[in-house]
Each structure stands twice: as structure tokens, then as C-alpha cells.
mmCIF file of C-alpha atoms in Angstrom:
data_model
loop_
_atom_site.group_PDB
_atom_site.id
_atom_site.type_symbol
_atom_site.label_atom_id
_atom_site.label_comp_id
_atom_site.label_asym_id
_atom_site.label_seq_id
_atom_site.Cartn_x
_atom_site.Cartn_y
_atom_site.Cartn_z
ATOM 1 C CA MET A 1 102.815 69.704 85.565
ATOM 2 C CA ASN A 2 104.113 68.060 88.709
ATOM 3 C CA ILE A 3 104.031 70.117 91.940
ATOM 4 C CA TYR A 4 105.594 69.402 95.321
ATOM 5 C CA LEU A 5 103.711 71.354 97.997
ATOM 6 C CA VAL A 6 106.118 71.851 100.908
ATOM 7 C CA ARG A 7 105.348 73.287 104.318
ATOM 8 C CA HIS A 8 108.047 75.397 105.999
ATOM 9 C CA GLY A 9 110.006 74.160 109.016
ATOM 10 C CA GLN A 10 109.438 74.828 112.710
ATOM 11 C CA THR A 11 109.357 78.524 113.648
ATOM 12 C CA THR A 12 110.028 80.678 116.678
ATOM 13 C CA GLY A 13 106.288 81.387 116.843
ATOM 14 C CA ASP A 14 105.604 77.647 117.068
ATOM 15 C CA ILE A 15 107.742 77.175 120.153
ATOM 16 C CA GLU A 16 106.407 80.398 121.712
ATOM 17 C CA ASN A 17 102.822 79.136 121.107
ATOM 18 C CA ARG A 18 101.808 82.227 119.120
ATOM 19 C CA TYR A 19 99.047 82.705 116.585
ATOM 20 C CA GLY A 20 100.933 82.787 113.298
ATOM 21 C CA GLY A 21 99.197 83.428 110.013
ATOM 22 C CA ASP A 22 100.393 86.877 108.986
ATOM 23 C CA TYR A 23 103.032 86.895 111.751
ATOM 24 C CA ASP A 24 106.505 86.984 110.192
ATOM 25 C CA ASP A 25 108.847 84.763 112.157
ATOM 26 C CA HIS A 26 112.090 82.882 111.530
ATOM 27 C CA LEU A 27 112.933 79.206 111.487
ATOM 28 C CA THR A 28 114.348 77.690 114.658
ATOM 29 C CA ASP A 29 117.517 75.602 114.512
ATOM 30 C CA LEU A 30 115.270 72.542 114.337
ATOM 31 C CA GLY A 31 113.333 74.196 111.506
ATOM 32 C CA LYS A 32 116.576 74.635 109.576
ATOM 33 C CA GLN A 33 117.451 70.973 110.134
ATOM 34 C CA GLN A 34 113.958 69.954 108.968
ATOM 35 C CA SER A 35 114.439 72.097 105.848
ATOM 36 C CA GLU A 36 117.747 70.369 105.108
ATOM 37 C CA GLY A 37 115.988 67.021 105.504
ATOM 38 C CA VAL A 38 113.191 67.830 103.079
ATOM 39 C CA ALA A 39 115.759 69.265 100.647
ATOM 40 C CA ARG A 40 117.540 65.890 100.610
ATOM 41 C CA LYS A 41 114.216 64.102 100.013
ATOM 42 C CA LEU A 42 113.402 66.410 97.078
ATOM 43 C CA ALA A 43 116.884 66.368 95.532
ATOM 44 C CA ASP A 44 116.118 63.520 93.094
ATOM 45 C CA LYS A 45 112.592 64.646 92.093
ATOM 46 C CA ASN A 46 113.680 66.587 88.959
ATOM 47 C CA ILE A 47 112.354 69.877 90.338
ATOM 48 C CA GLY A 48 113.175 72.755 87.981
ATOM 49 C CA ILE A 49 112.097 75.758 90.077
ATOM 50 C CA ILE A 50 110.936 76.669 93.564
ATOM 51 C CA TYR A 51 108.070 79.078 94.185
ATOM 52 C CA CYS A 52 107.629 80.344 97.715
ATOM 53 C CA SER A 53 105.570 82.517 99.997
ATOM 54 C CA PRO A 54 107.053 85.920 100.875
ATOM 55 C CA LYS A 55 106.922 85.111 104.607
ATOM 56 C CA ILE A 56 110.371 84.805 106.219
ATOM 57 C CA ARG A 57 109.830 81.228 107.445
ATOM 58 C CA ALA A 58 108.892 80.021 103.956
ATOM 59 C CA LYS A 59 111.730 81.952 102.298
ATOM 60 C CA GLU A 60 114.274 80.525 104.732
ATOM 61 C CA THR A 61 113.021 76.986 104.064
ATOM 62 C CA ALA A 62 112.967 77.564 100.295
ATOM 63 C CA GLU A 63 116.493 78.973 100.323
ATOM 64 C CA ILE A 64 117.811 75.856 102.076
ATOM 65 C CA VAL A 65 116.059 73.666 99.481
ATOM 66 C CA ARG A 66 117.335 75.877 96.647
ATOM 67 C CA ARG A 67 120.935 75.651 97.840
ATOM 68 C CA THR A 68 120.712 71.851 98.027
ATOM 69 C CA ILE A 69 119.114 71.356 94.610
ATOM 70 C CA ASN A 70 120.726 74.416 92.949
ATOM 71 C CA ILE A 71 117.666 75.686 91.061
ATOM 72 C CA PRO A 72 115.957 79.089 90.665
ATOM 73 C CA LEU A 73 113.653 80.460 93.350
ATOM 74 C CA THR A 74 110.751 82.864 92.761
ATOM 75 C CA THR A 75 108.482 84.452 95.360
ATOM 76 C CA ILE A 76 104.731 84.475 94.695
ATOM 77 C CA ASP A 77 102.871 86.748 97.112
ATOM 78 C CA ASN A 78 99.600 84.809 96.806
ATOM 79 C CA PHE A 79 101.186 81.710 98.363
ATOM 80 C CA ARG A 80 101.449 83.522 101.729
ATOM 81 C CA GLU A 81 99.608 82.153 104.736
ATOM 82 C CA ARG A 82 96.035 83.249 105.356
ATOM 83 C CA ASN A 83 95.748 86.160 107.753
ATOM 84 C CA ARG A 84 93.289 84.018 109.660
ATOM 85 C CA TYR A 85 94.116 85.396 113.078
ATOM 86 C CA GLY A 86 93.645 89.131 112.408
ATOM 87 C CA ILE A 87 93.918 91.002 115.713
ATOM 88 C CA LEU A 88 95.224 87.815 117.381
ATOM 89 C CA THR A 89 98.275 87.640 115.095
ATOM 90 C CA GLY A 90 101.547 87.432 116.995
ATOM 91 C CA LEU A 91 99.894 87.071 120.399
ATOM 92 C CA THR A 92 100.575 83.982 122.462
ATOM 93 C CA LYS A 93 97.508 81.798 122.671
ATOM 94 C CA GLU A 94 97.211 82.600 126.385
ATOM 95 C CA GLU A 95 97.387 86.383 125.737
ATOM 96 C CA ALA A 96 94.765 86.063 122.992
ATOM 97 C CA LYS A 97 92.412 84.137 125.295
ATOM 98 C CA GLN A 98 92.667 86.862 127.915
ATOM 99 C CA LYS A 99 92.387 89.885 125.576
ATOM 100 C CA PHE A 100 89.981 88.616 122.887
ATOM 101 C CA PRO A 101 88.118 85.523 124.144
ATOM 102 C CA ASP A 102 85.210 86.069 121.709
ATOM 103 C CA GLN A 103 87.610 86.185 118.736
ATOM 104 C CA VAL A 104 89.427 83.011 119.854
ATOM 105 C CA LEU A 105 86.077 81.177 119.824
ATOM 106 C CA LEU A 106 85.646 82.049 116.134
ATOM 107 C CA LEU A 107 88.713 79.941 115.302
ATOM 108 C CA ALA A 108 86.706 76.745 115.840
ATOM 109 C CA ASP A 109 85.200 77.265 112.365
ATOM 110 C CA GLU A 110 87.694 77.410 109.468
ATOM 111 C CA HIS A 111 85.268 79.554 107.458
ATOM 112 C CA SER A 112 84.815 82.255 110.106
ATOM 113 C CA THR A 113 86.727 85.521 110.011
ATOM 114 C CA VAL A 114 88.389 87.050 113.062
ATOM 115 C CA ALA A 115 88.397 90.865 113.318
ATOM 116 C CA GLU A 116 90.961 92.315 110.866
ATOM 117 C CA GLY A 117 91.497 88.840 109.379
ATOM 118 C CA GLU A 118 91.260 87.555 105.823
ATOM 119 C CA ASP A 119 87.992 85.878 104.906
ATOM 120 C CA TYR A 120 88.040 82.282 103.675
ATOM 121 C CA ASN A 121 86.710 83.016 100.171
ATOM 122 C CA SER A 122 89.307 85.720 99.418
ATOM 123 C CA PHE A 123 92.016 83.395 100.697
ATOM 124 C CA GLY A 124 90.790 80.597 98.412
ATOM 125 C CA ILE A 125 90.688 82.866 95.364
ATOM 126 C CA ARG A 126 94.303 83.927 95.795
ATOM 127 C CA ILE A 127 95.523 80.342 96.357
ATOM 128 C CA ARG A 128 93.779 79.250 93.132
ATOM 129 C CA GLU A 129 95.295 82.232 91.283
ATOM 130 C CA ALA A 130 98.761 81.311 92.583
ATOM 131 C CA LEU A 131 98.353 77.730 91.370
ATOM 132 C CA GLN A 132 97.209 78.963 87.953
ATOM 133 C CA LYS A 133 100.295 81.158 87.737
ATOM 134 C CA ILE A 134 102.625 78.187 88.051
ATOM 135 C CA ASP A 135 100.543 75.866 85.853
ATOM 136 C CA THR A 136 101.596 77.814 82.784
ATOM 137 C CA GLY A 137 105.302 77.797 83.615
ATOM 138 C CA LYS A 138 108.061 76.335 81.486
ATOM 139 C CA TYR A 139 109.062 73.726 84.076
ATOM 140 C CA SER A 140 107.484 70.267 84.195
ATOM 141 C CA THR A 141 108.133 69.912 87.952
ATOM 142 C CA ALA A 142 108.079 72.667 90.567
ATOM 143 C CA ALA A 143 108.210 72.938 94.338
ATOM 144 C CA VAL A 144 105.985 75.369 96.229
ATOM 145 C CA VAL A 145 107.235 76.237 99.713
ATOM 146 C CA THR A 146 104.284 77.622 101.601
ATOM 147 C CA HIS A 147 102.284 77.167 104.812
ATOM 148 C CA GLY A 148 99.825 74.793 106.423
ATOM 149 C CA GLY A 149 96.816 76.966 105.531
ATOM 150 C CA PRO A 150 97.317 77.003 101.749
ATOM 151 C CA ILE A 151 98.160 73.290 101.676
ATOM 152 C CA ARG A 152 95.090 72.440 103.789
ATOM 153 C CA TYR A 153 92.951 74.572 101.453
ATOM 154 C CA ILE A 154 94.287 72.695 98.414
ATOM 155 C CA PHE A 155 93.536 69.330 100.040
ATOM 156 C CA ARG A 156 90.083 70.412 101.253
ATOM 157 C CA GLU A 157 88.768 72.429 98.306
ATOM 158 C CA ILE A 158 90.761 71.422 95.212
ATOM 159 C CA LEU A 159 91.805 67.807 95.763
ATOM 160 C CA LYS A 160 88.594 67.057 97.742
ATOM 161 C CA GLU A 161 90.604 64.950 100.205
ATOM 162 C CA GLY A 162 89.075 66.507 103.326
ATOM 163 C CA GLU A 163 90.994 67.621 106.393
ATOM 164 C CA ILE A 164 94.654 66.816 106.918
ATOM 165 C CA GLU A 165 97.305 66.956 109.591
ATOM 166 C CA ILE A 166 100.553 68.355 108.245
ATOM 167 C CA GLY A 167 103.923 68.375 109.961
ATOM 168 C CA ASP A 168 106.803 70.786 109.618
ATOM 169 C CA CYS A 169 108.562 70.336 106.240
ATOM 170 C CA ALA A 170 105.957 67.788 105.153
ATOM 171 C CA TYR A 171 105.220 67.609 101.446
ATOM 172 C CA ALA A 172 102.623 66.380 98.993
ATOM 173 C CA ASN A 173 103.134 65.641 95.319
ATOM 174 C CA ILE A 174 100.259 66.555 92.993
ATOM 175 C CA SER A 175 99.927 66.746 89.246
ATOM 176 C CA VAL A 176 97.892 69.204 87.218
ATOM 177 C CA ALA A 177 96.451 68.648 83.754
ATOM 178 C CA ASN A 178 93.512 70.481 82.169
ATOM 179 C CA ASP A 179 92.588 72.101 85.512
ATOM 180 C CA SER A 180 92.375 68.658 87.126
ATOM 181 C CA TYR A 181 94.509 68.046 90.222
ATOM 182 C CA ILE A 182 95.566 64.551 91.312
ATOM 183 C CA LEU A 183 97.340 63.568 94.544
ATOM 184 C CA HIS A 184 100.229 61.119 94.101
ATOM 185 C CA GLU A 185 102.386 61.051 97.226
ATOM 186 C CA VAL A 186 102.536 62.463 100.743
ATOM 187 C CA ASP A 187 105.353 62.637 103.281
ATOM 188 C CA GLY A 188 104.448 63.951 106.730
ATOM 189 C CA VAL A 189 100.825 64.577 105.723
ATOM 190 C CA LYS A 190 98.059 62.512 107.335
ATOM 191 C CA LEU A 191 94.690 62.320 105.595
ATOM 192 C CA ASN A 192 91.780 62.431 108.041
ATOM 193 C CA THR A 193 89.218 60.518 105.983
#
């Protein structure tokens, strides 16, 4: 199976400098334009179905892609962003620093868990389960519209490519065969090797 991992477009939380994660925000006008751009890039990739996170920003991006390519769209809850920020979720970064400075310090380590947040291992288990769910599908090529966290996890823990920088509406093309994942192409993703 061929999978295009797509990050959603710019959000209102991005421009307000908020801690996202479980925060449910909308695309900005720029985010909608970015989504239209990635839709055009994906239009000739023979994608048969789109799977997306239930978060509004991912659904809005996926809907723009779906309209352009005219294919089915299915939501998979396990592709949602990690609730990494817990009690910091939705706060501006300045507010969080003032109210919970000790919790903000925990964010320096990807594997740490902020109060009321989702731990790294549980997050990884659900991302792997979500990937398994689409591996057995009837389509040979699928798009997954999700978030930076799940895509970074896939690069770090499954593809063993290390840390990445990923822009809004960036994508990566991977293939899956016999539980082996191979990276083929990136657009807007920078490998930090």
C-alpha cells in the first residue's frame, strides 16, 4: 500500500501562538490556500481514499483535498494529534509560561508527559493501530490528513529517520508491505539527520 501522510494547513492557534495538540481550531485563510495547494499536488497520485483525524483543522484540510480529487473521506479517531500539552492546551505560550512554568519545562523532552496530557507510549500505540487499520484496506493508495505529532512519530519510531521539520500542508509518501515501511518522497518535510 502507498500512503501520503499530509499535515493540515495553518490554523488560528498557530497565528495566536497557542499550545495546540488537543485544541480544536480552524484553518486560517492561508491554511485553506495551503490545503488547495497540496490538493493540486496530490491530484495525480492515484489516491483512492482519504483518512483523517477528527480534529477540525485536519477535517477542513481533508475536505478541501477530497473536493479536488473527488474521492471518499473517512475519519479515524486514532490519527488525532497527541494531547501532549494537557493543562497547557489552548493557552498562549506566554500565558502557559506564567501559569505553569514547571509544565512548560517538561516540553523540552518529547517523551515527557505534561499534567493531564497523553503519554508518549499510549500515543505511539494508537498511531500504530491507525496505520494497521488502513494497511488492510481495499485501496492501493491512500492519503492520511493528520498532524505534525503523528507524522513526526512515524518518522522517528517507524521509519527510523530521526527528527524532522514539517511545514503546513507538507506531505510524505511511504509504502507499506509485510509490516515494513519505506519512505519514498517528501514535500515540505526536512530530515534532520
